[in-house]
Amino acid sequence: MNTVKLGKSSLVTSRLCYGCWRIAESGGQAAVRAAYEAGYTSFDGADIYGGGQAEVILGETLRQTPGMRERILITSKCGVRRPGEPNADSPQRWDFSPEYIVQACEGSLKRLGIETIDLYMLHRPDYLGDPHAIAGAFAQLYDAGKVRFFGMSNFRPSLVNTLQAACPFPLVVNQVEISLMQRAVLEDGTLDQCLEKDITPMAWSPLGAGLLGDGARRLLPAQQSYKPDAVVKVLDEIAKTRGVSRTVIAYAWLLKHPSNIVPIVGSTDSQRIRAAVRSTEFELTREEWYRLFLAARGEPLP
């Protein structure tokens, strides 16, 4: 698979990243191995995926697969706390307190069974997060050799700038929802900032929670209003011409953008994991890209 550098870092990843969100529910080690054997070199996780079980499964696969750890990048995220943590009166919340960032990272390292996380991200913006305190936690983890590089997930551009101003090293990734069903990053400055600051955008839910593929298994509340029919029609037309599946075209639509979007493939089906790689082997034309964009937009350009 083709590769791309992550932002202003020395990290190089395959053009597609494998997302470990669902491996605690089904597929498990078989899905991780399928991705590794298909050429994925980046594996994305978070402390909350499967209540930590996704990291345990990835760690077990690493221990059972000689040489795998040396050939891949491991990413994880922190900052989302469930109700009842750490006591019964605690509500669901986001937490970027420096103590929690360090504690969460150490928990991920233990579950993964590794000494260093290659890329560590803040999961969702904490309204009480202090950029300077966050930067201090990052520096502590970096100095201890527990994290190589840092990034964020679901951050608006102004918050990226605020955190970067406090950090002594570059933030290299912003992981956000991007797909033909969710195109806000094209208009809200997120991808513009990625181009300007050399930050790599990673796309979660690149198939619109499966609506652009073989059907959605689980929609987040914000995804329940997505209307894929018009886009799927055009995806099928282009896919037929190109001799590939509609999901390959949907991934290729993301790969066309000059910011070097890295789609996160979240399927636990080995065949689908392998099939997605086909999207990295060709490029959509501008005409094909805009046909899809206009179908998703539902109205002409101004």
GROMACS .gro file of C-alpha atoms in nm:
model
  302
    1MET     CA    1   0.000   0.000   0.000
    2ASN     CA    2   0.113   0.357  -0.062
    3THR     CA    3   0.226   0.557   0.239
    4VAL     CA    4   0.207   0.914   0.368
    5LYS     CA    5   0.390   1.105   0.641
    6LEU     CA    6   0.184   1.219   0.939
    7GLY     CA    7   0.209   1.596   0.966
    8LYS     CA    8   0.541   1.738   1.086
    9SER     CA    9   0.658   1.407   1.229
   10SER     CA   10   0.881   1.118   1.136
   11LEU     CA   11   0.581   0.881   1.139
   12VAL     CA   12   0.489   0.720   0.807
   13THR     CA   13   0.158   0.539   0.769
   14SER     CA   14  -0.018   0.336   0.506
   15ARG     CA   15  -0.273   0.541   0.309
   16LEU     CA   16  -0.549   0.360   0.497
   17CYS     CA   17  -0.554   0.320   0.875
   18TYR     CA   18  -0.722   0.028   1.049
   19GLY     CA   19  -0.970   0.134   1.318
   20CYS     CA   20  -1.003  -0.094   1.621
   21TRP     CA   21  -1.333   0.042   1.755
   22ARG     CA   22  -1.535  -0.271   1.679
   23ILE     CA   23  -1.283  -0.549   1.735
   24ALA     CA   24  -1.402  -0.598   2.093
   25GLU     CA   25  -1.749  -0.679   1.957
   26SER     CA   26  -1.660  -0.916   1.673
   27GLY     CA   27  -1.370  -1.018   1.453
   28GLY     CA   28  -1.104  -0.948   1.712
   29GLN     CA   29  -0.757  -1.074   1.634
   30ALA     CA   30  -0.864  -1.213   1.295
   31ALA     CA   31  -0.959  -0.863   1.178
   32VAL     CA   32  -0.635  -0.711   1.306
   33ARG     CA   33  -0.429  -0.980   1.134
   34ALA     CA   34  -0.622  -0.934   0.809
   35ALA     CA   35  -0.543  -0.562   0.813
   36TYR     CA   36  -0.177  -0.624   0.892
   37GLU     CA   37  -0.142  -0.883   0.616
   38ALA     CA   38  -0.318  -0.648   0.370
   39GLY     CA   39  -0.056  -0.379   0.427
   40TYR     CA   40  -0.213  -0.151   0.688
   41THR     CA   41   0.066  -0.009   0.900
   42SER     CA   42  -0.139   0.218   1.127
   43PHE     CA   43  -0.381   0.088   1.392
   44ASP     CA   44  -0.611   0.337   1.563
   45GLY     CA   45  -0.764   0.284   1.905
   46ALA     CA   46  -0.886   0.458   2.218
   47ASP     CA   47  -0.911   0.376   2.584
   48ILE     CA   48  -1.292   0.366   2.567
   49TYR     CA   49  -1.325   0.125   2.273
   50GLY     CA   50  -1.487  -0.183   2.417
   51GLY     CA   51  -1.414  -0.053   2.765
   52GLY     CA   52  -1.043  -0.103   2.697
   53GLN     CA   53  -1.089  -0.451   2.550
   54ALA     CA   54  -0.999  -0.336   2.198
   55GLU     CA   55  -0.652  -0.240   2.322
   56VAL     CA   56  -0.619  -0.574   2.499
   57ILE     CA   57  -0.700  -0.759   2.175
   58LEU     CA   58  -0.454  -0.551   1.973
   59GLY     CA   59  -0.188  -0.612   2.238
   60GLU     CA   60  -0.248  -0.987   2.229
   61THR     CA   61  -0.215  -0.984   1.850
   62LEU     CA   62   0.114  -0.797   1.876
   63ARG     CA   63   0.255  -1.053   2.117
   64GLN     CA   64   0.147  -1.343   1.894
   65THR     CA   65   0.274  -1.194   1.567
   66PRO     CA   66   0.655  -1.176   1.550
   67GLY     CA   67   0.786  -0.847   1.411
   68MET     CA   68   0.446  -0.677   1.394
   69ARG     CA   69   0.514  -0.409   1.656
   70GLU     CA   70   0.826  -0.292   1.473
   71ARG     CA   71   0.637  -0.254   1.145
   72ILE     CA   72   0.327  -0.062   1.255
   73LEU     CA   73   0.219   0.261   1.420
   74ILE     CA   74  -0.008   0.241   1.722
   75THR     CA   75  -0.236   0.533   1.798
   76SER     CA   76  -0.469   0.582   2.091
   77LYS     CA   77  -0.693   0.850   2.234
   78CYS     CA   78  -0.805   0.969   2.575
   79GLY     CA   79  -1.039   1.220   2.732
   80VAL     CA   80  -1.384   1.056   2.729
   81ARG     CA   81  -1.503   0.943   3.071
   82ARG     CA   82  -1.810   0.730   3.132
   83PRO     CA   83  -2.079   0.792   3.394
   84GLY     CA   84  -1.969   0.669   3.734
   85GLU     CA   85  -1.597   0.729   3.679
   86PRO     CA   86  -1.439   0.765   3.926
   87ASN     CA   87  -1.743   0.762   4.157
   88ALA     CA   88  -2.114   0.695   4.133
   89ASP     CA   89  -2.203   1.065   4.115
   90SER     CA   90  -1.976   1.142   3.818
   91PRO     CA   91  -2.163   1.229   3.495
   92GLN     CA   92  -2.048   1.142   3.145
   93ARG     CA   93  -1.790   1.405   3.053
   94TRP     CA   94  -1.471   1.492   2.870
   95ASP     CA   95  -1.156   1.524   3.077
   96PHE     CA   96  -0.828   1.682   2.970
   97SER     CA   97  -0.695   1.733   3.321
   98PRO     CA   98  -0.321   1.657   3.313
   99GLU     CA   99  -0.356   1.389   3.580
  100TYR     CA  100  -0.616   1.206   3.376
  101ILE     CA  101  -0.422   1.233   3.048
  102VAL     CA  102  -0.117   1.072   3.209
  103GLN     CA  103  -0.326   0.809   3.390
  104ALA     CA  104  -0.517   0.720   3.074
  105CYS     CA  105  -0.200   0.687   2.869
  106GLU     CA  106  -0.042   0.457   3.125
  107GLY     CA  107  -0.358   0.245   3.123
  108SER     CA  108  -0.346   0.214   2.744
  109LEU     CA  109   0.022   0.117   2.751
  110LYS     CA  110  -0.053  -0.155   3.003
  111ARG     CA  111  -0.344  -0.298   2.802
  112LEU     CA  112  -0.145  -0.286   2.479
  113GLY     CA  113   0.161  -0.438   2.645
  114ILE     CA  114   0.399  -0.186   2.488
  115GLU     CA  115   0.636   0.080   2.616
  116THR     CA  116   0.555   0.364   2.375
  117ILE     CA  117   0.247   0.485   2.185
  118ASP     CA  118   0.345   0.632   1.849
  119LEU     CA  119   0.061   0.886   1.829
  120TYR     CA  120  -0.156   0.992   2.122
  121MET     CA  121  -0.466   1.205   2.066
  122LEU     CA  122  -0.718   1.397   2.271
  123HIS     CA  123  -1.053   1.238   2.186
  124ARG     CA  124  -1.316   1.514   2.212
  125PRO     CA  125  -1.274   1.877   2.321
  126ASP     CA  126  -1.296   1.932   2.696
  127TYR     CA  127  -1.454   2.272   2.758
  128LEU     CA  128  -1.256   2.296   3.081
  129GLY     CA  129  -0.927   2.194   2.921
  130ASP     CA  130  -0.635   2.427   2.994
  131PRO     CA  131  -0.398   2.427   2.694
  132HIS     CA  132  -0.090   2.490   2.907
  133ALA     CA  133  -0.180   2.212   3.150
  134ILE     CA  134  -0.240   1.978   2.855
  135ALA     CA  135   0.096   2.072   2.709
  136GLY     CA  136   0.256   1.993   3.044
  137ALA     CA  137   0.101   1.646   3.044
  138PHE     CA  138   0.220   1.589   2.688
  139ALA     CA  139   0.573   1.693   2.783
  140GLN     CA  140   0.567   1.455   3.082
  141LEU     CA  141   0.463   1.162   2.861
  142TYR     CA  142   0.715   1.253   2.592
  143ASP     CA  143   1.005   1.294   2.836
  144ALA     CA  144   0.920   0.957   2.991
  145GLY     CA  145   0.935   0.791   2.649
  146LYS     CA  146   0.569   0.690   2.666
  147VAL     CA  147   0.451   0.885   2.359
  148ARG     CA  148   0.634   0.984   2.040
  149PHE     CA  149   0.390   1.236   1.886
  150PHE     CA  150   0.060   1.401   1.971
  151GLY     CA  151  -0.260   1.502   1.796
  152MET     CA  152  -0.628   1.560   1.853
  153SER     CA  153  -0.965   1.432   1.743
  154ASN     CA  154  -1.282   1.629   1.666
  155PHE     CA  155  -1.113   1.965   1.725
  156ARG     CA  156  -1.233   2.286   1.560
  157PRO     CA  157  -0.956   2.492   1.394
  158SER     CA  158  -0.951   2.765   1.660
  159LEU     CA  159  -0.896   2.508   1.934
  160VAL     CA  160  -0.616   2.344   1.736
  161ASN     CA  161  -0.445   2.683   1.716
  162THR     CA  162  -0.494   2.747   2.086
  163LEU     CA  163  -0.347   2.412   2.188
  164GLN     CA  164  -0.061   2.436   1.939
  165ALA     CA  165   0.037   2.778   2.075
  166ALA     CA  166   0.085   2.616   2.417
  167CYS     CA  167   0.272   2.307   2.295
  168PRO     CA  168   0.648   2.308   2.231
  169PHE     CA  169   0.619   2.040   1.961
  170PRO     CA  170   0.393   2.007   1.655
  171LEU     CA  171   0.048   1.852   1.671
  172VAL     CA  172   0.051   1.616   1.374
  173VAL     CA  173  -0.304   1.480   1.329
  174ASN     CA  174  -0.665   1.594   1.362
  175GLN     CA  175  -0.900   1.296   1.345
  176VAL     CA  176  -1.249   1.405   1.239
  177GLU     CA  177  -1.557   1.263   1.070
  178ILE     CA  178  -1.521   1.300   0.693
  179SER     CA  179  -1.722   1.131   0.422
  180LEU     CA  180  -1.957   1.210   0.138
  181MET     CA  181  -2.224   1.217   0.407
  182GLN     CA  182  -2.029   1.453   0.635
  183ARG     CA  183  -1.854   1.729   0.442
  184ALA     CA  184  -1.841   2.006   0.703
  185VAL     CA  185  -1.461   2.002   0.713
  186LEU     CA  186  -1.456   2.132   0.355
  187GLU     CA  187  -1.636   2.448   0.469
  188ASP     CA  188  -1.543   2.509   0.834
  189GLY     CA  189  -1.170   2.560   0.789
  190THR     CA  190  -1.055   2.221   0.920
  191LEU     CA  191  -0.897   2.098   0.597
  192ASP     CA  192  -0.771   2.447   0.513
  193GLN     CA  193  -0.586   2.449   0.844
  194CYS     CA  194  -0.448   2.100   0.779
  195LEU     CA  195  -0.302   2.223   0.450
  196GLU     CA  196  -0.164   2.541   0.606
  197LYS     CA  197  -0.015   2.385   0.920
  198ASP     CA  198   0.087   2.047   0.772
  199ILE     CA  199  -0.153   1.854   0.996
  200THR     CA  200  -0.276   1.521   0.864
  201PRO     CA  201  -0.654   1.473   0.873
  202MET     CA  202  -0.765   1.121   0.962
  203ALA     CA  203  -1.123   1.040   0.861
  204TRP     CA  204  -1.340   0.839   1.097
  205SER     CA  205  -1.664   0.694   0.960
  206PRO     CA  206  -1.543   0.740   0.601
  207LEU     CA  207  -1.839   0.538   0.468
  208GLY     CA  208  -2.098   0.737   0.659
  209ALA     CA  209  -2.136   0.464   0.924
  210GLY     CA  210  -2.175   0.209   0.644
  211LEU     CA  211  -2.451   0.394   0.457
  212LEU     CA  212  -2.219   0.424   0.157
  213GLY     CA  213  -2.123   0.059   0.176
  214ASP     CA  214  -2.331  -0.246   0.251
  215GLY     CA  215  -2.554  -0.081   0.509
  216ALA     CA  216  -2.523   0.084   0.848
  217ARG     CA  217  -2.486  -0.128   1.160
  218ARG     CA  218  -2.490   0.155   1.410
  219LEU     CA  219  -2.565   0.522   1.352
  220LEU     CA  220  -2.459   0.792   1.591
  221PRO     CA  221  -2.737   1.041   1.668
  222ALA     CA  222  -2.590   1.302   1.432
  223GLN     CA  223  -2.574   1.045   1.150
  224GLN     CA  224  -2.942   0.951   1.162
  225SER     CA  225  -3.036   1.237   0.928
  226TYR     CA  226  -2.796   1.127   0.652
  227LYS     CA  227  -2.966   1.062   0.317
  228PRO     CA  228  -2.735   0.843   0.106
  229ASP     CA  229  -2.958   0.739  -0.185
  230ALA     CA  230  -2.848   1.002  -0.439
  231VAL     CA  231  -2.481   0.950  -0.355
  232VAL     CA  232  -2.505   0.572  -0.367
  233LYS     CA  233  -2.655   0.597  -0.716
  234VAL     CA  234  -2.356   0.794  -0.845
  235LEU     CA  235  -2.111   0.576  -0.651
  236ASP     CA  236  -2.256   0.270  -0.825
  237GLU     CA  237  -2.233   0.436  -1.166
  238ILE     CA  238  -1.867   0.527  -1.123
  239ALA     CA  239  -1.787   0.193  -0.960
  240LYS     CA  240  -1.935   0.008  -1.257
  241THR     CA  241  -1.725   0.212  -1.499
  242ARG     CA  242  -1.411   0.160  -1.293
  243GLY     CA  243  -1.475  -0.208  -1.222
  244VAL     CA  244  -1.462  -0.178  -0.843
  245SER     CA  245  -1.706  -0.162  -0.552
  246ARG     CA  246  -1.885   0.152  -0.438
  247THR     CA  247  -1.691   0.147  -0.110
  248VAL     CA  248  -1.362   0.166  -0.299
  249ILE     CA  249  -1.491   0.475  -0.479
  250ALA     CA  250  -1.606   0.631  -0.149
  251TYR     CA  251  -1.257   0.586  -0.002
  252ALA     CA  252  -1.096   0.716  -0.322
  253TRP     CA  253  -1.309   1.032  -0.295
  254LEU     CA  254  -1.137   1.108   0.035
  255LEU     CA  255  -0.790   1.015  -0.091
  256LYS     CA  256  -0.821   1.268  -0.375
  257HIS     CA  257  -0.806   1.568  -0.140
  258PRO     CA  258  -0.464   1.744  -0.132
  259SER     CA  259  -0.452   1.740   0.250
  260ASN     CA  260  -0.371   1.365   0.231
  261ILE     CA  261  -0.673   1.245   0.427
  262VAL     CA  262  -0.611   0.904   0.587
  263PRO     CA  263  -0.941   0.712   0.597
  264ILE     CA  264  -0.992   0.484   0.897
  265VAL     CA  265  -1.133   0.148   0.788
  266GLY     CA  266  -1.343   0.008   1.071
  267SER     CA  267  -1.486  -0.315   0.929
  268THR     CA  268  -1.413  -0.641   1.107
  269ASP     CA  269  -1.483  -0.841   0.790
  270SER     CA  270  -1.152  -0.966   0.652
  271GLN     CA  271  -1.269  -0.951   0.291
  272ARG     CA  272  -1.383  -0.589   0.323
  273ILE     CA  273  -1.061  -0.494   0.500
  274ARG     CA  274  -0.858  -0.632   0.210
  275ALA     CA  275  -1.090  -0.493  -0.058
  276ALA     CA  276  -1.053  -0.137   0.072
  277VAL     CA  277  -0.686  -0.138  -0.030
  278ARG     CA  278  -0.796  -0.119  -0.394
  279SER     CA  279  -0.888   0.246  -0.334
  280THR     CA  280  -0.522   0.337  -0.296
  281GLU     CA  281  -0.431   0.201  -0.640
  282PHE     CA  282  -0.603   0.458  -0.860
  283GLU     CA  283  -0.721   0.820  -0.853
  284LEU     CA  284  -1.060   0.965  -0.928
  285THR     CA  285  -1.079   1.236  -1.192
  286ARG     CA  286  -1.187   1.586  -1.095
  287GLU     CA  287  -1.509   1.525  -1.284
  288GLU     CA  288  -1.582   1.207  -1.088
  289TRP     CA  289  -1.499   1.379  -0.758
  290TYR     CA  290  -1.735   1.668  -0.826
  291ARG     CA  291  -2.013   1.441  -0.953
  292LEU     CA  292  -2.006   1.271  -0.615
  293PHE     CA  293  -1.977   1.598  -0.426
  294LEU     CA  294  -2.277   1.749  -0.603
  295ALA     CA  295  -2.483   1.434  -0.549
  296ALA     CA  296  -2.404   1.452  -0.177
  297ARG     CA  297  -2.466   1.828  -0.163
  298GLY     CA  298  -2.806   1.789  -0.325
  299GLU     CA  299  -2.791   2.124  -0.502
  300PRO     CA  300  -2.572   2.301  -0.759
  301LEU     CA  301  -2.269   2.501  -0.660
  302PRO     CA  302  -2.340   2.874  -0.617
   0.00000   0.00000   0.00000
